Tab-separated table of C-alpha atoms and ligand atoms in Angstrom:
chain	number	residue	atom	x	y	z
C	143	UNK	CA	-6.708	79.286	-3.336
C	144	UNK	CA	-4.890	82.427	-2.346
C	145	UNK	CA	-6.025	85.643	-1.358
C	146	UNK	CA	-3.913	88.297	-1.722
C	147	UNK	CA	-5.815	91.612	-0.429
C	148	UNK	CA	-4.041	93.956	1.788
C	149	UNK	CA	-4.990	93.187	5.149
C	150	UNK	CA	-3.961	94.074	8.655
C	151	UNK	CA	-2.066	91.731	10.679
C	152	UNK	CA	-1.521	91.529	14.619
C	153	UNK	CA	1.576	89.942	15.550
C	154	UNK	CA	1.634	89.077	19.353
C	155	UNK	CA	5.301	88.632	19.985
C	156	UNK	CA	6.127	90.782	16.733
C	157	UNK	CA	9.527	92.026	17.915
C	158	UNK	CA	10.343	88.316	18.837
C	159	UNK	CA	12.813	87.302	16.513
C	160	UNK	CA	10.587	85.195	14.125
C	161	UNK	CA	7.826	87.752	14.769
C	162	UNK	CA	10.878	90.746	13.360
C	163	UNK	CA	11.330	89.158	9.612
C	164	UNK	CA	7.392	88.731	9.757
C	165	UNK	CA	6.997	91.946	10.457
C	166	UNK	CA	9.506	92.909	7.525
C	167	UNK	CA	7.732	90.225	4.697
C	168	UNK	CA	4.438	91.704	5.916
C	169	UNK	CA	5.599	95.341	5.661
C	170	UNK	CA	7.341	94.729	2.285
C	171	UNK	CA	3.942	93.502	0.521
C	172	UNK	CA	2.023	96.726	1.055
C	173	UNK	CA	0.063	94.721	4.481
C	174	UNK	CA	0.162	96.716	7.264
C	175	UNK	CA	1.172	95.522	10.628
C	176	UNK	CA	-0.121	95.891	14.759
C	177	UNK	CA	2.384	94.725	16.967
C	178	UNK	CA	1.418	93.278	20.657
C	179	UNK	CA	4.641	92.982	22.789
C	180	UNK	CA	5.700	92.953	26.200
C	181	UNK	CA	9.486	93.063	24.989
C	182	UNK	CA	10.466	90.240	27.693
C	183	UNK	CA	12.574	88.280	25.159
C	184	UNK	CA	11.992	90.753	22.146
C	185	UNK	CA	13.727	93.581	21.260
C	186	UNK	CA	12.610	96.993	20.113
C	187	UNK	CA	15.651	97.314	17.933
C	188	UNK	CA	14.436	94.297	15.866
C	189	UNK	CA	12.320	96.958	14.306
C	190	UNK	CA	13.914	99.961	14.551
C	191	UNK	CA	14.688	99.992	11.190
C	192	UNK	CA	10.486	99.803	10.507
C	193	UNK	CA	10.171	102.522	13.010
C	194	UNK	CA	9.191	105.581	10.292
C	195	UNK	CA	6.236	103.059	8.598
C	196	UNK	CA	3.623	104.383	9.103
C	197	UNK	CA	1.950	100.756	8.235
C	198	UNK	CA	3.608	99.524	10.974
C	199	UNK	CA	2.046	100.246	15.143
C	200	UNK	CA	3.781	98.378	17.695
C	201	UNK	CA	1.751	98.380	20.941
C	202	UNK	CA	4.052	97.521	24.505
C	203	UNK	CA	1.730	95.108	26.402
C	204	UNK	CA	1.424	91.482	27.619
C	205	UNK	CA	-1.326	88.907	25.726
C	206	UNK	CA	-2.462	88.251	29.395
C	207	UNK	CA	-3.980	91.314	29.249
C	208	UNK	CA	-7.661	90.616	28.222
C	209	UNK	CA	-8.823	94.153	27.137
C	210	UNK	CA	-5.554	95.381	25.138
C	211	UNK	CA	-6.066	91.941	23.341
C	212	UNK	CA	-9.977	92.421	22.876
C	213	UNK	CA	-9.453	95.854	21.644
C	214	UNK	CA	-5.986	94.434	18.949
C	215	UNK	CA	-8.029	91.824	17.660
C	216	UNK	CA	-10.677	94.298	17.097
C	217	UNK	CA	-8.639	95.674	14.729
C	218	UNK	CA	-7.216	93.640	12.542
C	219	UNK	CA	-7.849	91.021	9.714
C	220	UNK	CA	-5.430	88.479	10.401
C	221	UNK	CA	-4.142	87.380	13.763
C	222	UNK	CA	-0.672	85.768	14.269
C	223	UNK	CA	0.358	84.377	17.660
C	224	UNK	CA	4.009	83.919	18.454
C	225	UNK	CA	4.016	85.608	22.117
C	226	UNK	CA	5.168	83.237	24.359
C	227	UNK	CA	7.756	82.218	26.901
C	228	UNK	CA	10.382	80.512	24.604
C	229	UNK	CA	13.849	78.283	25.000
C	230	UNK	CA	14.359	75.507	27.261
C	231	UNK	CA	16.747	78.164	29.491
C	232	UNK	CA	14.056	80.125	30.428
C	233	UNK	CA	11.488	77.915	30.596
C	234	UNK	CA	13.493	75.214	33.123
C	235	UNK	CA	14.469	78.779	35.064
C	236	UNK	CA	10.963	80.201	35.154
C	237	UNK	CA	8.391	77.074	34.576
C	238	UNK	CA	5.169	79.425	36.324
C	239	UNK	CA	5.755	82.629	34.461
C	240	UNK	CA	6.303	80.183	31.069
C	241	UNK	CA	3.050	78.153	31.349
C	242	UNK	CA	0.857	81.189	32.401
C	243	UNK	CA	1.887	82.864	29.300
C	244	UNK	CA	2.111	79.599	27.067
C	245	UNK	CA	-1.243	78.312	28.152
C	246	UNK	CA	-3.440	81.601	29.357
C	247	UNK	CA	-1.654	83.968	27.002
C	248	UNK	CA	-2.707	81.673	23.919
C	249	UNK	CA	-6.420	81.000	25.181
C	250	UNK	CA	-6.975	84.899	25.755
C	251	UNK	CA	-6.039	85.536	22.230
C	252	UNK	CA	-7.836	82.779	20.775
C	253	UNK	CA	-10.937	83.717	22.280
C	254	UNK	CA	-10.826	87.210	21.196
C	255	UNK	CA	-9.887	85.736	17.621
C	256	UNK	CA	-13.340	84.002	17.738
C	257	UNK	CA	-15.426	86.840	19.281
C	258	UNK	CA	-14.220	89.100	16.295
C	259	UNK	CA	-14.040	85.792	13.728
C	260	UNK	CA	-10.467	86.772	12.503
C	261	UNK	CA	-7.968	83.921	11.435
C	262	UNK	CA	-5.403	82.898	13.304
C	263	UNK	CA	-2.303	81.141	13.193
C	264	UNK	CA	-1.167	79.690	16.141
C	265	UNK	CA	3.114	79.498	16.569
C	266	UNK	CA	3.192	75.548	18.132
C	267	UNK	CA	6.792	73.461	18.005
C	268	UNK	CA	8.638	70.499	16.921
C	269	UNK	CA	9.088	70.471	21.412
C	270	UNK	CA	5.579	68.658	21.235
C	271	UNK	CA	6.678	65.590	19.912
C	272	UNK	CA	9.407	65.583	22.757
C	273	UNK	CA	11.534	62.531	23.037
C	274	UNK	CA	10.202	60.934	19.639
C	275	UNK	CA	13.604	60.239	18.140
C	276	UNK	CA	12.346	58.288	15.011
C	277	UNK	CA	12.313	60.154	11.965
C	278	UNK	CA	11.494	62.175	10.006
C	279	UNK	CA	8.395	63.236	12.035
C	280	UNK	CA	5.061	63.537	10.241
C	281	UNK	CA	2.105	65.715	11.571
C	282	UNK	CA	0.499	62.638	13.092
C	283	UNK	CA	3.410	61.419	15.029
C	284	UNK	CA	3.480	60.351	18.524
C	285	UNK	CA	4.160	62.553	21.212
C	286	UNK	CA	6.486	60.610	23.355
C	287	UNK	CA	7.139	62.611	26.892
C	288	UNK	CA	8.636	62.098	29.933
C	289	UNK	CA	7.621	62.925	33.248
C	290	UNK	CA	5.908	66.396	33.674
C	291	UNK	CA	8.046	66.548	36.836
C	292	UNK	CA	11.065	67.209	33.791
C	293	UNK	CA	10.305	71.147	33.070
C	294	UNK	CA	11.010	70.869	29.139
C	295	UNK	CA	8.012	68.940	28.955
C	296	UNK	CA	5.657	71.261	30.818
C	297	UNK	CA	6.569	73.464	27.750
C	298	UNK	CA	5.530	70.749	25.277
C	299	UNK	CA	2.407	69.953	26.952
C	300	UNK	CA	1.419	73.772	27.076
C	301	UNK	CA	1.985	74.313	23.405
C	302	UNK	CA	0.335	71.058	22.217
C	303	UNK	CA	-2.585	72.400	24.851
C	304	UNK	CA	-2.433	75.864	22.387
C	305	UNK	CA	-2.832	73.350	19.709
C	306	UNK	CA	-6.130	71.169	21.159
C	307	UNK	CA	-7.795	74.380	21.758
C	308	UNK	CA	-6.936	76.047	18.448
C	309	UNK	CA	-8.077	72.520	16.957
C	310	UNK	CA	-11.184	72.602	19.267
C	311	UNK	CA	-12.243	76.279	18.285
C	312	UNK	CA	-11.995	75.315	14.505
C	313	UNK	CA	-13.805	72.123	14.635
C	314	UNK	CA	-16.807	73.219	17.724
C	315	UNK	CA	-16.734	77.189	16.560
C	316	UNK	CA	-15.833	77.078	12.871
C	317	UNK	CA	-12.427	79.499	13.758
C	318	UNK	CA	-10.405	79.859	10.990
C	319	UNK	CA	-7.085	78.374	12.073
C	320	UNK	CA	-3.794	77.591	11.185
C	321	UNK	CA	-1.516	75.652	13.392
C	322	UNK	CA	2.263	75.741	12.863
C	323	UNK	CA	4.919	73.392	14.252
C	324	UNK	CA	8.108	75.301	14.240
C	325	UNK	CA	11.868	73.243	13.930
C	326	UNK	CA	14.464	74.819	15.232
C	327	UNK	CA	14.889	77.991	13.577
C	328	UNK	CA	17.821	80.595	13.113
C	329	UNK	CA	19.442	83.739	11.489
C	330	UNK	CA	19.831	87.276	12.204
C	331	UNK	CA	18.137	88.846	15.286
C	332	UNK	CA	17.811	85.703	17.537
C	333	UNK	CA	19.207	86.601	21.032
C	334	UNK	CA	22.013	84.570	22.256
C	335	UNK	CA	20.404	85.145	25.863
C	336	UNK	CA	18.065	81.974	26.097
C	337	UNK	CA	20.284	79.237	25.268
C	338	UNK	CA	20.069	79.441	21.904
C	339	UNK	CA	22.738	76.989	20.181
C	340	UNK	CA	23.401	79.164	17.181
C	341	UNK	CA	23.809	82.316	18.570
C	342	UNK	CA	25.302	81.059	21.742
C	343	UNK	CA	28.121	78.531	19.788
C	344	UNK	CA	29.079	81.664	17.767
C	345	UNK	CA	29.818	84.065	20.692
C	346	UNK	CA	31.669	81.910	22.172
C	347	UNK	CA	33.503	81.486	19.038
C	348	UNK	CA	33.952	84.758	18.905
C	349	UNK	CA	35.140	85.762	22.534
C	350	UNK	CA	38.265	83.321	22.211
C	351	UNK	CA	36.013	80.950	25.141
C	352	UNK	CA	35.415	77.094	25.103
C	353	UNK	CA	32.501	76.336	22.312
C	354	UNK	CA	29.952	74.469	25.481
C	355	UNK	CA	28.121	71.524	23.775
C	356	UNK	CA	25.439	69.714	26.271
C	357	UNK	CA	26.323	65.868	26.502
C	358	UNK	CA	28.187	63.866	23.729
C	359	UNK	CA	27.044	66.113	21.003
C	360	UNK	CA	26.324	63.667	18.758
C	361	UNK	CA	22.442	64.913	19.024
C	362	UNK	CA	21.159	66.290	15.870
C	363	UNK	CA	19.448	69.153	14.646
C	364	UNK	CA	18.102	70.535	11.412
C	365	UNK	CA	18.215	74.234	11.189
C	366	UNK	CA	16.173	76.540	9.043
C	367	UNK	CA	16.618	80.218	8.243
C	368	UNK	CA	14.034	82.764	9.757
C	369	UNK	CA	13.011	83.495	6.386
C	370	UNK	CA	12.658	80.599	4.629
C	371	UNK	CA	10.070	79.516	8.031
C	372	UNK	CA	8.631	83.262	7.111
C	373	UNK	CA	8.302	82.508	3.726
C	374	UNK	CA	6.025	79.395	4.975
C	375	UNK	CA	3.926	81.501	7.142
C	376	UNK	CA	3.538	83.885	4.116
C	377	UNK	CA	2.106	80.975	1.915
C	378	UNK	CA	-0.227	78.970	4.696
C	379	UNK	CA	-1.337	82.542	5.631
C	380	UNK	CA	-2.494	83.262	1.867
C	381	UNK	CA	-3.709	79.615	1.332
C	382	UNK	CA	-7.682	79.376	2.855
C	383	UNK	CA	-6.864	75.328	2.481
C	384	UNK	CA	-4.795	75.458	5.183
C	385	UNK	CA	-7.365	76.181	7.448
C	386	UNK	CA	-8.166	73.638	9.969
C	387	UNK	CA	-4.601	71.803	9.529
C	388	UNK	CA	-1.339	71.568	11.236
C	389	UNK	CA	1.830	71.959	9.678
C	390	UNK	CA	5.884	71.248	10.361
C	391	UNK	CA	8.181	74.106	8.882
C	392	UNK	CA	11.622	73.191	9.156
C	393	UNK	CA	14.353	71.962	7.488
C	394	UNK	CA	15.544	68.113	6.857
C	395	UNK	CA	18.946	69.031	6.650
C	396	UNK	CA	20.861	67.501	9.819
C	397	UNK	CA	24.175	68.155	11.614
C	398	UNK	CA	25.366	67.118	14.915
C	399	UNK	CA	25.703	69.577	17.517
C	400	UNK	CA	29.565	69.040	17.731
C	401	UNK	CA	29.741	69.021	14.342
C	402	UNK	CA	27.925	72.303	14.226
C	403	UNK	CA	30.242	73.845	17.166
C	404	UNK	CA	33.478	72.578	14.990
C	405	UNK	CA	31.826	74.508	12.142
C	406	UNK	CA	31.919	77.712	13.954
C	407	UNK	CA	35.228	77.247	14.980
C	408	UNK	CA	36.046	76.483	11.150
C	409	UNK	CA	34.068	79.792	9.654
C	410	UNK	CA	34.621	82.318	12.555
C	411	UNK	CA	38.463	80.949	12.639
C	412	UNK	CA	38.555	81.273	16.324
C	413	UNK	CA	41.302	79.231	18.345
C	414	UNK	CA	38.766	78.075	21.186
C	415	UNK	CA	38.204	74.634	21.196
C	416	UNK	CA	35.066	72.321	22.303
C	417	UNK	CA	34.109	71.204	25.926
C	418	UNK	CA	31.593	68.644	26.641
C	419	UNK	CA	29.029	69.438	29.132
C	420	UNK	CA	26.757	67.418	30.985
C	421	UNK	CA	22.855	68.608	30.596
C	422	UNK	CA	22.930	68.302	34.333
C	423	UNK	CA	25.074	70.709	34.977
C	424	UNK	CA	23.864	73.228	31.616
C	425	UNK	CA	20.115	72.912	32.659
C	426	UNK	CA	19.028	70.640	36.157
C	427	UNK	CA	19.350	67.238	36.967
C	428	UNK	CA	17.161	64.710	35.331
C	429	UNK	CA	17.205	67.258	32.169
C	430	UNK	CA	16.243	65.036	29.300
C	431	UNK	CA	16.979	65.835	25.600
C	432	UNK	CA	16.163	63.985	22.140
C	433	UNK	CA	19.025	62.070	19.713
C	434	UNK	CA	17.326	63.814	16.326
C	435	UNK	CA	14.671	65.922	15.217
C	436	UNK	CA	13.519	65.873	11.894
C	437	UNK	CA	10.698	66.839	10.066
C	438	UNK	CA	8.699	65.660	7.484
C	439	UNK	CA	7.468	68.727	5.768
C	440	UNK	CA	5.809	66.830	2.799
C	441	UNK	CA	2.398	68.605	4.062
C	442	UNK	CA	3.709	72.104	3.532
C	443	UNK	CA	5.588	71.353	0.366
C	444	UNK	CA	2.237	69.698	-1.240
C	445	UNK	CA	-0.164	72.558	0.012
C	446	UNK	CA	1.939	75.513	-1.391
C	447	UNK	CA	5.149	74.046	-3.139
C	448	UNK	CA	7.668	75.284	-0.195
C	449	UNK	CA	10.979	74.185	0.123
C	450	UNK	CA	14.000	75.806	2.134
C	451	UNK	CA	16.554	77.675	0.133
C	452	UNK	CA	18.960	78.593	1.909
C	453	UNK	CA	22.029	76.424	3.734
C	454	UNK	CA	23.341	76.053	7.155
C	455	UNK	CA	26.602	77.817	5.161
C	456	UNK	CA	24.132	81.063	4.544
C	457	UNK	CA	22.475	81.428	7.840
C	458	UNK	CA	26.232	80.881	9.442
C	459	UNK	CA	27.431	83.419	7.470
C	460	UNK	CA	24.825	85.711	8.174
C	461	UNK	CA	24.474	84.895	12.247
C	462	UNK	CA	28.349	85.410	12.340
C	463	UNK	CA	28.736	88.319	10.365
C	464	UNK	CA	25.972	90.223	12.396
C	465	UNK	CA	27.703	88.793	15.871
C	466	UNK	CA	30.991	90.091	14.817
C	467	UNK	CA	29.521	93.727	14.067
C	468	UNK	CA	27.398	93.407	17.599
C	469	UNK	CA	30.751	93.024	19.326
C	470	UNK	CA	32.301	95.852	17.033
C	471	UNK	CA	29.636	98.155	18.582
C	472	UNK	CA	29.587	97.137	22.374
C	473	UNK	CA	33.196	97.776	22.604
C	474	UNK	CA	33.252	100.945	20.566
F	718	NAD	N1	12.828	80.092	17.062
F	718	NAD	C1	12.556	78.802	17.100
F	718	NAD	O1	13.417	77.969	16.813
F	718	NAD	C2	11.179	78.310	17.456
F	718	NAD	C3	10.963	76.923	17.435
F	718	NAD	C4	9.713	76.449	17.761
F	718	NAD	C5	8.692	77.317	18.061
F	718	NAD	N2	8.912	78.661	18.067
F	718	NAD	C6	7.776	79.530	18.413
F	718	NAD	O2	7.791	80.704	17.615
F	718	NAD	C7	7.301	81.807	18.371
F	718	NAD	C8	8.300	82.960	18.278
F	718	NAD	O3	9.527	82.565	18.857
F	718	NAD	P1	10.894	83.363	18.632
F	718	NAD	O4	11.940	82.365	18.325
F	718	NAD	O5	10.681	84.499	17.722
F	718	NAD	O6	11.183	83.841	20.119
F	718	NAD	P2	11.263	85.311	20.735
F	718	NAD	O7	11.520	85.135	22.196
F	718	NAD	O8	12.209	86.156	19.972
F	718	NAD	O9	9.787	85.835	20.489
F	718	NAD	C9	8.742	85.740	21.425
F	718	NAD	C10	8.190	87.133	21.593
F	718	NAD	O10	7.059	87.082	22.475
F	718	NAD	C11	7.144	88.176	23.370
F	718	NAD	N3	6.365	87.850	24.560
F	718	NAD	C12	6.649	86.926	25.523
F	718	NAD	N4	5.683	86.917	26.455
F	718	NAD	C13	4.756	87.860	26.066
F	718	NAD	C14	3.534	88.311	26.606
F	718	NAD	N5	3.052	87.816	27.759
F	718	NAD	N6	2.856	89.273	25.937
F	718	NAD	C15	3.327	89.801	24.781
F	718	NAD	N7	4.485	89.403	24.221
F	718	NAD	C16	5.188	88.446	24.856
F	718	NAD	C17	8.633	88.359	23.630
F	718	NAD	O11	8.984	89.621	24.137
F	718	NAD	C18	9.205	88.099	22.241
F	718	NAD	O12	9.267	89.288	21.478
F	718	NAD	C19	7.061	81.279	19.787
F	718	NAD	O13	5.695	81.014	19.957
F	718	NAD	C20	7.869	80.011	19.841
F	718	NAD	O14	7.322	79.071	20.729
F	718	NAD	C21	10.149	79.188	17.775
């Protein structure tokens, strides 16, 4: 069933890079758009282009702060959370500040989803079925983790904690919820600052500097374009059947990480080369990382008929042609 009205949507972490091309979809169908950000890994100049709509309000402020979030919520129709402390850089480098916002951030706006009654769709990630290796993963897969001495899983566990309490808030409170598992996802926009391997592989491509892949880079990964995984929020958004589910959003399409890095070499026809580096000395010691990561998105597909269209070849072609004109500009 789909329900197309135009409605007003909050985006916590809207000039994020996923929450950017939301932002844009949203804006493009006539919805109008409230923005909660504290621009710690966004950017305002994600939106810049947006900045004469006057459908669009984007409001500087943290999710950990109760009233601002009481008063958003208020607001709107539709509430989408993305806000939180992403990429395994900046979550090994600042584990408090991560799981304050991952855990506290997400219960804060949850709660003030439920006083008002709005849906919500929570942001969760393909991180929470950590070291599962087996694929591809379905919704119901296990959750195989390490020790929650290892940082990466203290982000797992707070995002599958988002998910209980999303799940406990439909089931106990009748909340209309959505909960999203994100795969790795890419394109224009995403910073290169938090260890990013797109956006990272392709400046180094670009400055003439050794291509740094973490251990033997045979790891996989299955990459999906920002807005193909927007064009899935779009649909579970407009679907009221997707309430009260969880859902992967990625692609199935998989490539090694050297094999990626060679790639890059290949399209941005750079003369740097490839060096191996251990995760011990790219993140801490005892840093633990997963073979492949694939998911099964059969869920999605069924529910609204989504499938990815576009390649690894489009979003490199995109990511490097907006790097190159990035440089262009710093050194100008
Ligand atoms: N990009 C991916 O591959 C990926 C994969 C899995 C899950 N996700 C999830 O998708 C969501 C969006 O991620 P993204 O890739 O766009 O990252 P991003 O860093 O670009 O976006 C996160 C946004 O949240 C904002 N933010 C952080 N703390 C905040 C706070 N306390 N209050 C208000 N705003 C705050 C940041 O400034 C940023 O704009 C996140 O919840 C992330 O966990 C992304």
């Amino acid at each position: 069933m789909s329900n197309s009205a135009r409605k007003t949507y909050l985006i916590t972490g809207g000039s994020g890079f996923v929450g950017s091309h939301l932002t844009d979809a949203l804006l493009a169908r006539g919805d109008s758009v409230v923005i909660l950000d504290n621009l710690s890994t966004g950017r305002a100049a994600n939106l810049a282009h947006a900045g004469g709509n006057p459908r669009l309000r984007v409001v500087h402020g943290s999710v950990l702060d109760e009233l601002m979030v009481d008063e958003l919520v208020h607001r709107c129709d539709v509430v989408v959370h993305l806000a939180a402390a992403v990429g395994v850089k900046l979550i090994v480098e600042q584990p408090l500040r991560s799981l304050t916002t991952n855990i506290r951030g997400s219960e804060i706006v949850i709660e003030a989803a439920h006083r008002y009654r709005r849906k919500i769709l929570i942001t969760s990630t393909s991180e929470i079925y950590g070291k599962n290796s087996g694929g591809p993963l379905t919704e119901s897969s296990d959750r195989i983790l390490g020790s929650p001495a290892v940082v990466r899983w203290a982000y797992s566990t707070a995002k599958a904690v988002d998910e209980i309490l999303a799940n406990a808030y439909h089931k106990e409170r009748g909340l209309p919820t959505i909960v999203v598992r994100l795969f790795n996802t890419v394109g224009p926009r995403q910073s290169p600052a938090y260890g990013m391997v797109i956006p990272r592989l392709i400046r180094q491509a670009l400055g003439g500097v050794p291509l740094t892949v973490f251990g033997d880079g045979a790891q996989t990964r299955c990459f999906a374009h920002v807005r193909d995984v927007v064009d899935a929020l779009l649909r579970l958004l407009d679907n009221d059947e997707a309430i009260g589910r969880t859902f992967n959003v990625g692609s199935s399409d998989e490539v090694s990480i050297l094999e990626l890095a060679k790639t890059i070499i290949d399209f941005t026809g750079s003369t740097a080369g490839v060096e191996l580096v251990s995760y011990a000395e790219a993140y801490e010691e005892g840093f633990e990382d997963m073979m492949r990561r694939v998911p099964d998105t059969t869920r999605l597909r069924e529910l609204t008929g989504w499938v990815p269209r576009l390649s690894l070849h489009d979003i490199l072609t995109e990511t490097i042609a907006e790097a190159r004109a990035d440089l262009a500009a710093s050194q100008r």
